[in-house]
PDB file of C-alpha atoms in Angstrom:
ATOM      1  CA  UNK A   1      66.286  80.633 -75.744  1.00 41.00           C
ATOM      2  CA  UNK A   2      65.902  81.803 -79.626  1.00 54.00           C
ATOM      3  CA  UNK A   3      64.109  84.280 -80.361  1.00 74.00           C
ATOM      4  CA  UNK A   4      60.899  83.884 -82.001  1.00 85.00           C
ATOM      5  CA  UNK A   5      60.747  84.058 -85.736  1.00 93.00           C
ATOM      6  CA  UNK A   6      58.656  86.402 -88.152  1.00 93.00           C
ATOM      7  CA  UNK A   7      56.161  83.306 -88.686  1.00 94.00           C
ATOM      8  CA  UNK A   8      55.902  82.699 -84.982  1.00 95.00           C
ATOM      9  CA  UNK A   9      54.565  86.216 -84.015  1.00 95.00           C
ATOM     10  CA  UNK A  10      52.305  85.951 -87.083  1.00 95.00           C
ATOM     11  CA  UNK A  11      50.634  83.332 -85.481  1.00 95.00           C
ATOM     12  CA  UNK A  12      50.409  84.475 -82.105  1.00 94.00           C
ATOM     13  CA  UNK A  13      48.670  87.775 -83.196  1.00 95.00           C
ATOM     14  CA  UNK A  14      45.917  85.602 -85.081  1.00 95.00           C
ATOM     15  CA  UNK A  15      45.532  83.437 -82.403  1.00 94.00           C
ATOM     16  CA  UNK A  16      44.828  86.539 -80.321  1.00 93.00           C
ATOM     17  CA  UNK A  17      42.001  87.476 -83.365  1.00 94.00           C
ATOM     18  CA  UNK A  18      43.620  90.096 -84.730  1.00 95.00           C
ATOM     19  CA  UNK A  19      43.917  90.834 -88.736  1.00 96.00           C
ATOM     20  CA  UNK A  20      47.320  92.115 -89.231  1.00 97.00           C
ATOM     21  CA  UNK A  21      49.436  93.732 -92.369  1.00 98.00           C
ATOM     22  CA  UNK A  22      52.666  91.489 -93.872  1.00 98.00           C
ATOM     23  CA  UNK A  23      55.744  93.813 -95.615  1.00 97.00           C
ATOM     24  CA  UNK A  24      57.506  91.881 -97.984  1.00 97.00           C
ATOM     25  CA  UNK A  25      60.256  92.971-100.036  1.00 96.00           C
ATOM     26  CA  UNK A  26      59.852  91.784-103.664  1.00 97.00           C
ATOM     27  CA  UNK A  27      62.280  93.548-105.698  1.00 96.00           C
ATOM     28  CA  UNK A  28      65.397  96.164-104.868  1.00 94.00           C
ATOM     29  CA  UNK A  29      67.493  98.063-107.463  1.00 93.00           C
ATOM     30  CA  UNK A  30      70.681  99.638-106.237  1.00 90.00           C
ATOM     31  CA  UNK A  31      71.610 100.288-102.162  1.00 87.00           C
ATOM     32  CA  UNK A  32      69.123  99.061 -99.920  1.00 88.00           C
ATOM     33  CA  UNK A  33      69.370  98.557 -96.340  1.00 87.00           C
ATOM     34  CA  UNK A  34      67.143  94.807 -96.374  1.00 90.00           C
ATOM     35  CA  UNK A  35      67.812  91.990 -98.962  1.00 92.00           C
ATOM     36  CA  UNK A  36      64.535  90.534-101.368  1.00 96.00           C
ATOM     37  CA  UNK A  37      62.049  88.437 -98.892  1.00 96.00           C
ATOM     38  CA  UNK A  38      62.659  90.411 -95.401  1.00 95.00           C
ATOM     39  CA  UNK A  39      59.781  90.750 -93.829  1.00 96.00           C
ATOM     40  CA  UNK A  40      57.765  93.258 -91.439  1.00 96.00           C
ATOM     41  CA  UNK A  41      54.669  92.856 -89.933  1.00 97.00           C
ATOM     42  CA  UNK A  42      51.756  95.437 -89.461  1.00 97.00           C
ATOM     43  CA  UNK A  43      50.211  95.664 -85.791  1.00 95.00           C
ATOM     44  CA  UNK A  44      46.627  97.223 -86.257  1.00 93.00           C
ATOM     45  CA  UNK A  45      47.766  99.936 -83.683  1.00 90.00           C
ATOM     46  CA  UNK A  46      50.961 100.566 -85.715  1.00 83.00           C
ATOM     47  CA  UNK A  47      53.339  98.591 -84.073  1.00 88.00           C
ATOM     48  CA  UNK A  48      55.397  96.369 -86.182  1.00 92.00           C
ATOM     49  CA  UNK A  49      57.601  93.177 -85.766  1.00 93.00           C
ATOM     50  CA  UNK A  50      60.500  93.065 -88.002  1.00 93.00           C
ATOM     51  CA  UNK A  51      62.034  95.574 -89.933  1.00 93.00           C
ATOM     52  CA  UNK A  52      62.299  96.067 -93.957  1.00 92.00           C
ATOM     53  CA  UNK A  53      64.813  99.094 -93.166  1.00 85.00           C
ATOM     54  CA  UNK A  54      64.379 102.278 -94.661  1.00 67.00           C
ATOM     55  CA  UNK A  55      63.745 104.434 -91.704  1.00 79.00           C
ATOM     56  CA  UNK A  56      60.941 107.206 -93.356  1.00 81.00           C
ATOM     57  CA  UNK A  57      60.106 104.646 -96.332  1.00 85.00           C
ATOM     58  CA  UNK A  58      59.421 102.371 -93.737  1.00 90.00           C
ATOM     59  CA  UNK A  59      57.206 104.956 -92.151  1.00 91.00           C
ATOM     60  CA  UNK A  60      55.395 104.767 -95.299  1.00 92.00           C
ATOM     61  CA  UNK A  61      55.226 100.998 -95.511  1.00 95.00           C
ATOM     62  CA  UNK A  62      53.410 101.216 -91.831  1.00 95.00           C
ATOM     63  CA  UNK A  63      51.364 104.072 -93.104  1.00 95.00           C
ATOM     64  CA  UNK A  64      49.917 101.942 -96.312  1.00 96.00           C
ATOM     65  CA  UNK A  65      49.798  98.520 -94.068  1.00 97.00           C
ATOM     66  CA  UNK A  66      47.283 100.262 -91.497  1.00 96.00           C
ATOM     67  CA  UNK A  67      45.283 100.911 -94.890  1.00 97.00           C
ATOM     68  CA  UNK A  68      45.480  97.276 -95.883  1.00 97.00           C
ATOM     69  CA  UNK A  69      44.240  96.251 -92.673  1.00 97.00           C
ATOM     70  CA  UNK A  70      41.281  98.594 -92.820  1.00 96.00           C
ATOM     71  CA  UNK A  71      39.647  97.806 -96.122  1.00 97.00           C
ATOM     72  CA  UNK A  72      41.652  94.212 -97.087  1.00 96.00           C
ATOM     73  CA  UNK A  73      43.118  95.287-100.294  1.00 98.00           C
ATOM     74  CA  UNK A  74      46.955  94.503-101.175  1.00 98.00           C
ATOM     75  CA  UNK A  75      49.240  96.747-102.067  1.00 98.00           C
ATOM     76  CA  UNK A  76      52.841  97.473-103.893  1.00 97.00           C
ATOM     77  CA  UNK A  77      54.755 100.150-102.389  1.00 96.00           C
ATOM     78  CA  UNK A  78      58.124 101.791-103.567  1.00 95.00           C
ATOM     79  CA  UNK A  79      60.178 102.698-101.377  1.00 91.00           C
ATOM     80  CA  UNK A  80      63.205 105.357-103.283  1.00 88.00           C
ATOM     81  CA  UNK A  81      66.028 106.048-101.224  1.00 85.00           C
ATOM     82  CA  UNK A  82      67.969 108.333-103.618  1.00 84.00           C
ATOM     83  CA  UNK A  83      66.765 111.416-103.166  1.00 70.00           C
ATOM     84  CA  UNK A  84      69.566 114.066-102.512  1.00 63.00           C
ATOM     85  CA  UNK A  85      71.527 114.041 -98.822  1.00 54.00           C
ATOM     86  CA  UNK A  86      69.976 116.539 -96.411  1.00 50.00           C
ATOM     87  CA  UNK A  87      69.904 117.210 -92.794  1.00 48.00           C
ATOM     88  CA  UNK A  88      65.760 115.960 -92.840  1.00 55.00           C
ATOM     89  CA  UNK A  89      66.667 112.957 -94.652  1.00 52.00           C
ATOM     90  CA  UNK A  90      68.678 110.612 -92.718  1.00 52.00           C
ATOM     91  CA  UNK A  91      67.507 107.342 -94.889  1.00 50.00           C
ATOM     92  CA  UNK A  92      69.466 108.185 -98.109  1.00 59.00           C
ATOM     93  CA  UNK A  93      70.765 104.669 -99.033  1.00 72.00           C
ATOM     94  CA  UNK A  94      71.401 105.190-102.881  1.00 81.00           C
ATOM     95  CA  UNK A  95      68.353 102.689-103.897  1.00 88.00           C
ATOM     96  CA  UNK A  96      64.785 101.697-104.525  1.00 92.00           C
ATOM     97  CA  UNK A  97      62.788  98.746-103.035  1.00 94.00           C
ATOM     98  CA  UNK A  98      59.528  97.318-104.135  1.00 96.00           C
ATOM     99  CA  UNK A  99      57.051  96.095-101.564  1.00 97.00           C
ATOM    100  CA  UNK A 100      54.078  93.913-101.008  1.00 98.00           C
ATOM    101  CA  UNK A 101      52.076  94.559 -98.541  1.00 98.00           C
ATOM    102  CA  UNK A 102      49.249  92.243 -97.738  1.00 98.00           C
ATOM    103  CA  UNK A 103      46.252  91.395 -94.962  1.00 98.00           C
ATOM    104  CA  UNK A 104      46.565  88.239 -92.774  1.00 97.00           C
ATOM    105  CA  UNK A 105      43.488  87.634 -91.065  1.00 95.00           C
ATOM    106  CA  UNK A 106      42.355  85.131 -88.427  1.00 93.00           C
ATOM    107  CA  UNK A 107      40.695  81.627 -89.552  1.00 84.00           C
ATOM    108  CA  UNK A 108      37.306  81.327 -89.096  1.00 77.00           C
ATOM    109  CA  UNK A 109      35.199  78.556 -88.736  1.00 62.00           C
ATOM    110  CA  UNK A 110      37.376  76.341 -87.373  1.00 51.00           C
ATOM    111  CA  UNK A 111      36.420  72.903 -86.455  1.00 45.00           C
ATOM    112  CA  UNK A 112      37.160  71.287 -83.137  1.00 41.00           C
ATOM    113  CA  UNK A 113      38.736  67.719 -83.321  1.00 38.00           C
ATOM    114  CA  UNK A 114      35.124  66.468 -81.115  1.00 38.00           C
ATOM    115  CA  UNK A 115      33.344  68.110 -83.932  1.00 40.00           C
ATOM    116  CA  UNK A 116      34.910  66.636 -86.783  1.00 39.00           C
ATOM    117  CA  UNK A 117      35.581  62.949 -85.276  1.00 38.00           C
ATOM    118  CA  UNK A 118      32.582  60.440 -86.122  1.00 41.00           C
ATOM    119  CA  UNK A 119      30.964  59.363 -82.834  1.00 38.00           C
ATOM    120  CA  UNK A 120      31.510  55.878 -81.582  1.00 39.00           C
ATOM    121  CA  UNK A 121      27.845  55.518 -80.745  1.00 40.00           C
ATOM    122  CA  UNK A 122      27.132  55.663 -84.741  1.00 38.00           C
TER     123      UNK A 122
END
């Protein structure tokens, strides 16, 4: 069986009511360990499906999504990963990546099919 994509967990966590964080990467510049478009999502209890890479800038990305979730405002975060080589900084990659991090919130008000359909009484 395939695994289940990015989309596909999405969904399950809104089905299950829960407003979650999505990572996107928008822009890179140099070495970076993800490609433009990869994708990570925020759990509210700082899990996360998917990776954008990074390893502490992706700490960071986590960090700011938990903020998104709280108070609904997007947010651009740059990740630099050329800071000098060092025993305390393992995610040296030579680049910088750019990214979007946004809310995803469960629909409300939906409308059941029995609600929606005309009765045949009518």
């Amino acid at each position: 069986m395939a695994s289940a994509t990015i989309y596909q967990h999405l969904q399950q966590l809104l089905d299950q009511g829960l407003t979650v964080a999505v990572a996107t990467i928008t822009d890179v510049k140099g070495s970076v360990p993800r490609e433009v478009g990869a994708k990570m999502i925020i759990h509210p209890y700082g899990q996360h499906v998917g990776t954008i890479g990074g390893g502490c800038g992706e700490a960071d990305v986590i960090r700011v999504g938990l903020d998104v979730i709280q108070d609904g405002q997007p947010r651009n975060v740059q990740v630099d990963l050329t800071e000098e080589i060092s025993m305390n900084s393992l995610g040296v990659c030579g680049g910088i990546m750019n990214v979007f991090v946004e809310p995803w919130r469960p629909q409300t008000g939906d409308v059941s099919t029995t609600e929606a359909a005309p009765s045949a009484a009518n």
